[in-house]
């Protein structure tokens, strides 16, 4: 077995880990993005598993996380809604997702001259916030050849609308939310502009594995089930390239069985 090497360095202002087997060239590449409040270290176990199978793995710190932690509060940079609703935090997460797509583009560009990496065989994955980012990048970047979003959601606008509506039914928050109505409409228009949900079908016929937890209350499986229902007809001629895997009894975390399924998907399709 080849020795597994873990390196850490920066591409411009992006701190990252790379994990890969020593001595190989032109390896398929998997880029991983962590969850909100997480860091690039979250991906190391997955990275070692993939590296053992000959895959070049990259995990990076997202904006306002890890070594890129700024003076902004991690409980949400903006202050539009009552703090304990979590709405500002969710909106900050979407800002991080948008920046992460730009970061991934920069990372890919910097890999072109690296003999170890074959960017024509590129996969993307991530958990929670990283799952959101995976949906976003696969919907807009043709260079992604396989994707595994884990415990994240594809429907940005629907999720925000649902959480906002639910929050507005609480008497302690309803008056404050009414006062922010105009700002909320503007926010919804902005989210609609970046929402990947309707563009995910353009990923066909490339392999897409969707991982969700049966008991996940943080990022409910309903949204991924709705997406899967829509994509089934799109993937009718390549049904083996699309899979929704809901893991029984799993909450908002990546289980060992999820991690193994993600590994096998990339091994098979990259």
mmCIF file of C-alpha atoms in Angstrom:
data_model
loop_
_atom_site.group_PDB
_atom_site.id
_atom_site.type_symbol
_atom_site.label_atom_id
_atom_site.label_comp_id
_atom_site.label_asym_id
_atom_site.label_seq_id
_atom_site.Cartn_x
_atom_site.Cartn_y
_atom_site.Cartn_z
ATOM 1 C CA UNK A 1 0.000 0.000 0.000
ATOM 2 C CA UNK A 2 1.291 3.433 -0.924
ATOM 3 C CA UNK A 3 2.017 5.935 1.825
ATOM 4 C CA UNK A 4 -0.748 8.510 2.326
ATOM 5 C CA UNK A 5 0.469 12.089 2.434
ATOM 6 C CA UNK A 6 -1.385 14.968 4.100
ATOM 7 C CA UNK A 7 -0.257 18.492 3.274
ATOM 8 C CA UNK A 8 -1.543 21.892 4.278
ATOM 9 C CA UNK A 9 -0.942 25.138 2.463
ATOM 10 C CA UNK A 10 -2.752 28.187 1.103
ATOM 11 C CA UNK A 11 -4.013 29.027 -2.349
ATOM 12 C CA UNK A 12 -4.118 32.803 -2.112
ATOM 13 C CA UNK A 13 -6.167 33.299 1.085
ATOM 14 C CA UNK A 14 -7.724 29.822 1.127
ATOM 15 C CA UNK A 15 -6.203 27.403 3.683
ATOM 16 C CA UNK A 16 -6.552 23.798 2.618
ATOM 17 C CA UNK A 17 -5.544 20.206 3.266
ATOM 18 C CA UNK A 18 -4.620 17.822 0.498
ATOM 19 C CA UNK A 19 -4.615 14.066 1.097
ATOM 20 C CA UNK A 20 -3.237 11.720 -1.565
ATOM 21 C CA UNK A 21 -1.225 8.542 -2.134
ATOM 22 C CA UNK A 22 2.485 9.055 -2.672
ATOM 23 C CA UNK A 23 3.937 8.588 -6.127
ATOM 24 C CA UNK A 24 0.811 8.698 -8.307
ATOM 25 C CA UNK A 25 -0.004 11.160 -11.063
ATOM 26 C CA UNK A 26 -3.180 12.221 -12.881
ATOM 27 C CA UNK A 27 -5.423 11.158 -10.009
ATOM 28 C CA UNK A 28 -9.132 11.974 -9.934
ATOM 29 C CA UNK A 29 -9.896 14.885 -7.620
ATOM 30 C CA UNK A 30 -12.543 15.288 -4.909
ATOM 31 C CA UNK A 31 -13.105 18.694 -3.294
ATOM 32 C CA UNK A 32 -14.860 18.750 0.074
ATOM 33 C CA UNK A 33 -16.561 21.576 1.970
ATOM 34 C CA UNK A 34 -17.323 21.387 5.686
ATOM 35 C CA UNK A 35 -20.430 22.448 7.601
ATOM 36 C CA UNK A 36 -21.270 25.761 9.260
ATOM 37 C CA UNK A 37 -19.064 26.293 12.345
ATOM 38 C CA UNK A 38 -16.782 23.552 10.977
ATOM 39 C CA UNK A 39 -13.299 23.605 9.460
ATOM 40 C CA UNK A 40 -11.346 21.774 6.771
ATOM 41 C CA UNK A 41 -10.388 19.170 9.392
ATOM 42 C CA UNK A 42 -13.924 17.782 9.140
ATOM 43 C CA UNK A 43 -13.026 16.195 5.832
ATOM 44 C CA UNK A 44 -9.848 14.373 6.824
ATOM 45 C CA UNK A 45 -11.381 10.960 7.546
ATOM 46 C CA UNK A 46 -13.156 10.960 4.195
ATOM 47 C CA UNK A 47 -9.980 12.228 2.580
ATOM 48 C CA UNK A 48 -7.902 9.338 3.896
ATOM 49 C CA UNK A 49 -10.482 6.815 2.733
ATOM 50 C CA UNK A 50 -10.480 8.276 -0.764
ATOM 51 C CA UNK A 51 -6.706 8.636 -0.902
ATOM 52 C CA UNK A 52 -6.361 4.936 -0.106
ATOM 53 C CA UNK A 53 -8.289 4.342 -3.330
ATOM 54 C CA UNK A 54 -6.053 6.586 -5.441
ATOM 55 C CA UNK A 55 -8.040 9.822 -5.263
ATOM 56 C CA UNK A 56 -6.525 13.278 -4.704
ATOM 57 C CA UNK A 57 -8.572 14.922 -1.951
ATOM 58 C CA UNK A 58 -8.874 18.608 -1.036
ATOM 59 C CA UNK A 59 -10.627 20.140 1.973
ATOM 60 C CA UNK A 60 -10.569 23.891 2.588
ATOM 61 C CA UNK A 61 -11.649 26.427 5.186
ATOM 62 C CA UNK A 62 -14.684 28.367 4.007
ATOM 63 C CA UNK A 63 -15.046 32.116 4.424
ATOM 64 C CA UNK A 64 -15.392 33.109 8.098
ATOM 65 C CA UNK A 65 -14.367 29.619 9.237
ATOM 66 C CA UNK A 66 -11.192 28.031 10.518
ATOM 67 C CA UNK A 67 -8.146 30.110 9.679
ATOM 68 C CA UNK A 68 -10.389 32.500 7.726
ATOM 69 C CA UNK A 69 -12.466 33.378 10.778
ATOM 70 C CA UNK A 70 -13.092 37.099 10.593
ATOM 71 C CA UNK A 71 -14.260 39.649 13.118
ATOM 72 C CA UNK A 72 -17.815 38.945 12.005
ATOM 73 C CA UNK A 73 -19.877 37.032 14.495
ATOM 74 C CA UNK A 74 -20.302 33.388 13.572
ATOM 75 C CA UNK A 75 -23.912 33.591 14.746
ATOM 76 C CA UNK A 76 -24.717 35.654 11.677
ATOM 77 C CA UNK A 77 -23.043 38.729 10.207
ATOM 78 C CA UNK A 78 -26.180 40.709 9.463
ATOM 79 C CA UNK A 79 -28.749 41.917 11.984
ATOM 80 C CA UNK A 80 -32.152 41.993 10.318
ATOM 81 C CA UNK A 81 -34.182 39.514 12.336
ATOM 82 C CA UNK A 82 -34.464 38.693 16.049
ATOM 83 C CA UNK A 83 -31.235 36.930 16.969
ATOM 84 C CA UNK A 84 -32.764 33.750 18.332
ATOM 85 C CA UNK A 85 -34.763 33.045 15.151
ATOM 86 C CA UNK A 86 -31.592 31.866 13.409
ATOM 87 C CA UNK A 87 -32.623 33.605 10.169
ATOM 88 C CA UNK A 88 -29.578 35.892 10.063
ATOM 89 C CA UNK A 89 -27.320 32.906 10.657
ATOM 90 C CA UNK A 90 -28.933 31.024 7.760
ATOM 91 C CA UNK A 91 -28.468 34.027 5.457
ATOM 92 C CA UNK A 92 -24.835 34.288 6.463
ATOM 93 C CA UNK A 93 -24.450 30.607 5.622
ATOM 94 C CA UNK A 94 -25.783 31.274 2.119
ATOM 95 C CA UNK A 95 -23.216 34.067 1.718
ATOM 96 C CA UNK A 96 -20.513 31.562 2.687
ATOM 97 C CA UNK A 97 -21.909 29.078 0.145
ATOM 98 C CA UNK A 98 -21.678 31.674 -2.614
ATOM 99 C CA UNK A 99 -18.090 32.520 -1.736
ATOM 100 C CA UNK A 100 -17.230 28.822 -1.515
ATOM 101 C CA UNK A 101 -18.242 28.340 -5.138
ATOM 102 C CA UNK A 102 -15.778 31.066 -6.086
ATOM 103 C CA UNK A 103 -13.152 29.411 -3.890
ATOM 104 C CA UNK A 104 -13.695 26.052 -5.584
ATOM 105 C CA UNK A 105 -13.222 27.685 -8.984
ATOM 106 C CA UNK A 106 -9.927 29.184 -7.815
ATOM 107 C CA UNK A 107 -8.770 25.832 -6.438
ATOM 108 C CA UNK A 108 -9.593 24.073 -9.714
ATOM 109 C CA UNK A 109 -7.708 26.705 -11.713
ATOM 110 C CA UNK A 110 -4.657 26.215 -9.508
ATOM 111 C CA UNK A 111 -4.729 22.444 -10.053
ATOM 112 C CA UNK A 112 -4.326 22.619 -13.816
ATOM 113 C CA UNK A 113 -0.523 22.554 -13.635
ATOM 114 C CA UNK A 114 -0.359 19.976 -10.838
ATOM 115 C CA UNK A 115 0.736 16.607 -12.321
ATOM 116 C CA UNK A 116 -0.879 14.748 -9.425
ATOM 117 C CA UNK A 117 -4.394 15.975 -10.256
ATOM 118 C CA UNK A 118 -6.627 15.205 -13.226
ATOM 119 C CA UNK A 119 -9.246 17.955 -13.161
ATOM 120 C CA UNK A 120 -11.137 16.239 -15.987
ATOM 121 C CA UNK A 121 -12.190 13.735 -13.318
ATOM 122 C CA UNK A 122 -13.508 16.096 -10.681
ATOM 123 C CA UNK A 123 -15.940 15.316 -7.881
ATOM 124 C CA UNK A 124 -17.439 17.616 -5.256
ATOM 125 C CA UNK A 125 -18.948 16.791 -1.889
ATOM 126 C CA UNK A 126 -19.698 18.396 1.449
ATOM 127 C CA UNK A 127 -21.848 18.148 4.551
ATOM 128 C CA UNK A 128 -24.646 20.449 5.741
ATOM 129 C CA UNK A 129 -23.500 23.901 4.534
ATOM 130 C CA UNK A 130 -21.098 21.963 2.325
ATOM 131 C CA UNK A 131 -24.084 20.059 0.932
ATOM 132 C CA UNK A 132 -25.710 23.367 -0.009
ATOM 133 C CA UNK A 133 -22.461 24.387 -1.705
ATOM 134 C CA UNK A 134 -22.271 21.051 -3.541
ATOM 135 C CA UNK A 135 -25.721 21.604 -5.049
ATOM 136 C CA UNK A 136 -24.751 25.143 -5.967
ATOM 137 C CA UNK A 137 -21.484 24.259 -7.693
ATOM 138 C CA UNK A 138 -22.837 21.224 -9.589
ATOM 139 C CA UNK A 139 -25.644 23.415 -10.952
ATOM 140 C CA UNK A 140 -23.236 25.943 -12.435
ATOM 141 C CA UNK A 141 -19.860 24.328 -13.190
ATOM 142 C CA UNK A 142 -19.588 21.849 -16.060
ATOM 143 C CA UNK A 143 -16.185 20.696 -14.832
ATOM 144 C CA UNK A 144 -17.822 18.752 -11.987
ATOM 145 C CA UNK A 145 -18.206 15.154 -13.167
ATOM 146 C CA UNK A 146 -19.700 13.529 -10.038
ATOM 147 C CA UNK A 147 -21.280 14.912 -6.885
ATOM 148 C CA UNK A 148 -22.342 13.752 -3.432
ATOM 149 C CA UNK A 149 -24.212 16.397 -1.407
ATOM 150 C CA UNK A 150 -24.538 15.190 2.196
ATOM 151 C CA UNK A 151 -27.233 16.384 4.646
ATOM 152 C CA UNK A 152 -27.643 19.691 2.802
ATOM 153 C CA UNK A 153 -30.572 21.120 0.864
ATOM 154 C CA UNK A 154 -31.010 21.994 -2.832
ATOM 155 C CA UNK A 155 -33.984 24.393 -2.479
ATOM 156 C CA UNK A 156 -32.612 27.596 -0.980
ATOM 157 C CA UNK A 157 -35.680 29.778 -1.525
ATOM 158 C CA UNK A 158 -38.230 27.201 -0.419
ATOM 159 C CA UNK A 159 -36.282 26.541 2.752
ATOM 160 C CA UNK A 160 -36.014 30.223 3.625
ATOM 161 C CA UNK A 161 -39.702 30.819 2.888
ATOM 162 C CA UNK A 162 -40.715 27.864 5.030
ATOM 163 C CA UNK A 163 -38.532 28.819 7.980
ATOM 164 C CA UNK A 164 -39.590 32.474 7.767
ATOM 165 C CA UNK A 165 -43.278 31.490 7.670
ATOM 166 C CA UNK A 166 -42.913 29.132 10.610
ATOM 167 C CA UNK A 167 -41.010 31.765 12.582
ATOM 168 C CA UNK A 168 -43.705 34.359 11.905
ATOM 169 C CA UNK A 169 -46.282 32.218 13.718
ATOM 170 C CA UNK A 170 -44.480 32.706 17.046
ATOM 171 C CA UNK A 171 -46.023 35.609 18.936
ATOM 172 C CA UNK A 172 -42.653 36.691 20.353
ATOM 173 C CA UNK A 173 -41.280 37.267 16.837
ATOM 174 C CA UNK A 174 -44.299 38.091 14.664
ATOM 175 C CA UNK A 175 -44.247 41.878 15.169
ATOM 176 C CA UNK A 176 -40.529 42.157 14.412
ATOM 177 C CA UNK A 177 -40.866 40.043 11.280
ATOM 178 C CA UNK A 178 -43.741 42.198 10.054
ATOM 179 C CA UNK A 179 -41.533 45.271 10.383
ATOM 180 C CA UNK A 180 -38.915 43.645 8.134
ATOM 181 C CA UNK A 181 -41.402 42.694 5.390
ATOM 182 C CA UNK A 182 -39.885 44.862 2.633
ATOM 183 C CA UNK A 183 -36.373 43.741 3.462
ATOM 184 C CA UNK A 184 -37.559 40.128 3.453
ATOM 185 C CA UNK A 185 -39.010 40.489 -0.057
ATOM 186 C CA UNK A 186 -35.665 41.852 -1.252
ATOM 187 C CA UNK A 187 -33.841 38.969 0.413
ATOM 188 C CA UNK A 188 -36.160 36.449 -1.233
ATOM 189 C CA UNK A 189 -35.501 37.958 -4.660
ATOM 190 C CA UNK A 190 -31.759 37.691 -4.066
ATOM 191 C CA UNK A 191 -32.051 34.075 -2.927
ATOM 192 C CA UNK A 192 -34.151 33.242 -6.002
ATOM 193 C CA UNK A 193 -31.351 34.550 -8.215
ATOM 194 C CA UNK A 194 -28.811 32.114 -6.771
ATOM 195 C CA UNK A 195 -31.087 29.176 -5.943
ATOM 196 C CA UNK A 196 -29.705 26.061 -7.716
ATOM 197 C CA UNK A 197 -32.902 24.002 -7.446
ATOM 198 C CA UNK A 198 -34.209 24.471 -11.000
ATOM 199 C CA UNK A 199 -30.748 24.163 -12.569
ATOM 200 C CA UNK A 200 -29.735 20.897 -10.924
ATOM 201 C CA UNK A 201 -31.460 18.978 -13.737
ATOM 202 C CA UNK A 202 -28.730 20.286 -16.054
ATOM 203 C CA UNK A 203 -26.266 18.055 -14.224
ATOM 204 C CA UNK A 204 -27.773 15.074 -16.084
ATOM 205 C CA UNK A 205 -26.399 12.569 -17.062
ATOM 206 C CA UNK A 206 -23.535 12.924 -14.600
ATOM 207 C CA UNK A 207 -23.611 10.793 -11.423
ATOM 208 C CA UNK A 208 -25.416 12.348 -8.458
ATOM 209 C CA UNK A 209 -25.697 10.656 -5.056
ATOM 210 C CA UNK A 210 -27.890 12.469 -2.515
ATOM 211 C CA UNK A 211 -27.318 11.513 1.123
ATOM 212 C CA UNK A 212 -29.847 12.412 3.809
ATOM 213 C CA UNK A 213 -30.563 11.457 7.390
ATOM 214 C CA UNK A 214 -33.955 9.958 8.174
ATOM 215 C CA UNK A 215 -34.096 11.805 11.512
ATOM 216 C CA UNK A 216 -32.435 15.050 10.391
ATOM 217 C CA UNK A 217 -34.462 17.931 11.838
ATOM 218 C CA UNK A 218 -31.876 20.588 10.963
ATOM 219 C CA UNK A 219 -31.995 19.967 7.193
ATOM 220 C CA UNK A 220 -35.191 17.943 6.637
ATOM 221 C CA UNK A 221 -35.156 15.198 4.013
ATOM 222 C CA UNK A 222 -38.384 16.506 2.439
ATOM 223 C CA UNK A 223 -36.493 18.905 0.184
ATOM 224 C CA UNK A 224 -34.152 16.213 -1.139
ATOM 225 C CA UNK A 225 -37.064 13.832 -1.682
ATOM 226 C CA UNK A 226 -38.830 16.539 -3.718
ATOM 227 C CA UNK A 227 -35.687 17.014 -5.807
ATOM 228 C CA UNK A 228 -35.285 13.280 -6.326
ATOM 229 C CA UNK A 229 -38.899 13.021 -7.494
ATOM 230 C CA UNK A 230 -38.242 15.681 -10.149
ATOM 231 C CA UNK A 231 -34.912 14.207 -11.249
ATOM 232 C CA UNK A 232 -36.130 10.644 -11.666
ATOM 233 C CA UNK A 233 -37.750 11.421 -15.018
ATOM 234 C CA UNK A 234 -34.721 13.458 -16.116
ATOM 235 C CA UNK A 235 -32.426 10.496 -15.378
ATOM 236 C CA UNK A 236 -34.794 7.904 -16.837
ATOM 237 C CA UNK A 237 -32.241 6.780 -19.443
ATOM 238 C CA UNK A 238 -29.404 6.765 -16.896
ATOM 239 C CA UNK A 239 -31.190 5.689 -13.744
ATOM 240 C CA UNK A 240 -28.044 4.138 -12.261
ATOM 241 C CA UNK A 241 -26.424 7.609 -12.270
ATOM 242 C CA UNK A 242 -28.934 9.027 -9.774
ATOM 243 C CA UNK A 243 -29.466 7.790 -6.229
ATOM 244 C CA UNK A 244 -31.192 9.112 -3.136
ATOM 245 C CA UNK A 245 -29.968 7.337 -0.014
ATOM 246 C CA UNK A 246 -31.865 8.121 3.199
ATOM 247 C CA UNK A 247 -30.036 6.578 6.139
ATOM 248 C CA UNK A 248 -32.342 5.129 8.766
ATOM 249 C CA UNK A 249 -32.060 6.583 12.263
ATOM 250 C CA UNK A 250 -29.461 9.190 11.273
ATOM 251 C CA UNK A 251 -29.868 12.811 12.399
ATOM 252 C CA UNK A 252 -27.869 15.822 11.292
ATOM 253 C CA UNK A 253 -24.475 14.202 10.959
ATOM 254 C CA UNK A 254 -22.532 12.130 8.446
ATOM 255 C CA UNK A 255 -22.590 8.519 9.584
ATOM 256 C CA UNK A 256 -19.918 5.958 8.799
ATOM 257 C CA UNK A 257 -22.258 4.273 6.332
ATOM 258 C CA UNK A 258 -22.829 7.600 4.550
ATOM 259 C CA UNK A 259 -19.093 8.172 4.323
ATOM 260 C CA UNK A 260 -18.533 4.714 2.880
ATOM 261 C CA UNK A 261 -21.318 5.180 0.334
ATOM 262 C CA UNK A 262 -19.832 8.503 -0.764
ATOM 263 C CA UNK A 263 -16.414 6.845 -1.182
ATOM 264 C CA UNK A 264 -17.796 4.035 -3.281
ATOM 265 C CA UNK A 265 -19.677 6.493 -5.490
ATOM 266 C CA UNK A 266 -16.535 8.460 -6.332
ATOM 267 C CA UNK A 267 -14.478 5.282 -6.799
ATOM 268 C CA UNK A 268 -17.060 4.018 -9.270
ATOM 269 C CA UNK A 269 -17.627 7.179 -11.274
ATOM 270 C CA UNK A 270 -14.357 9.156 -11.326
#
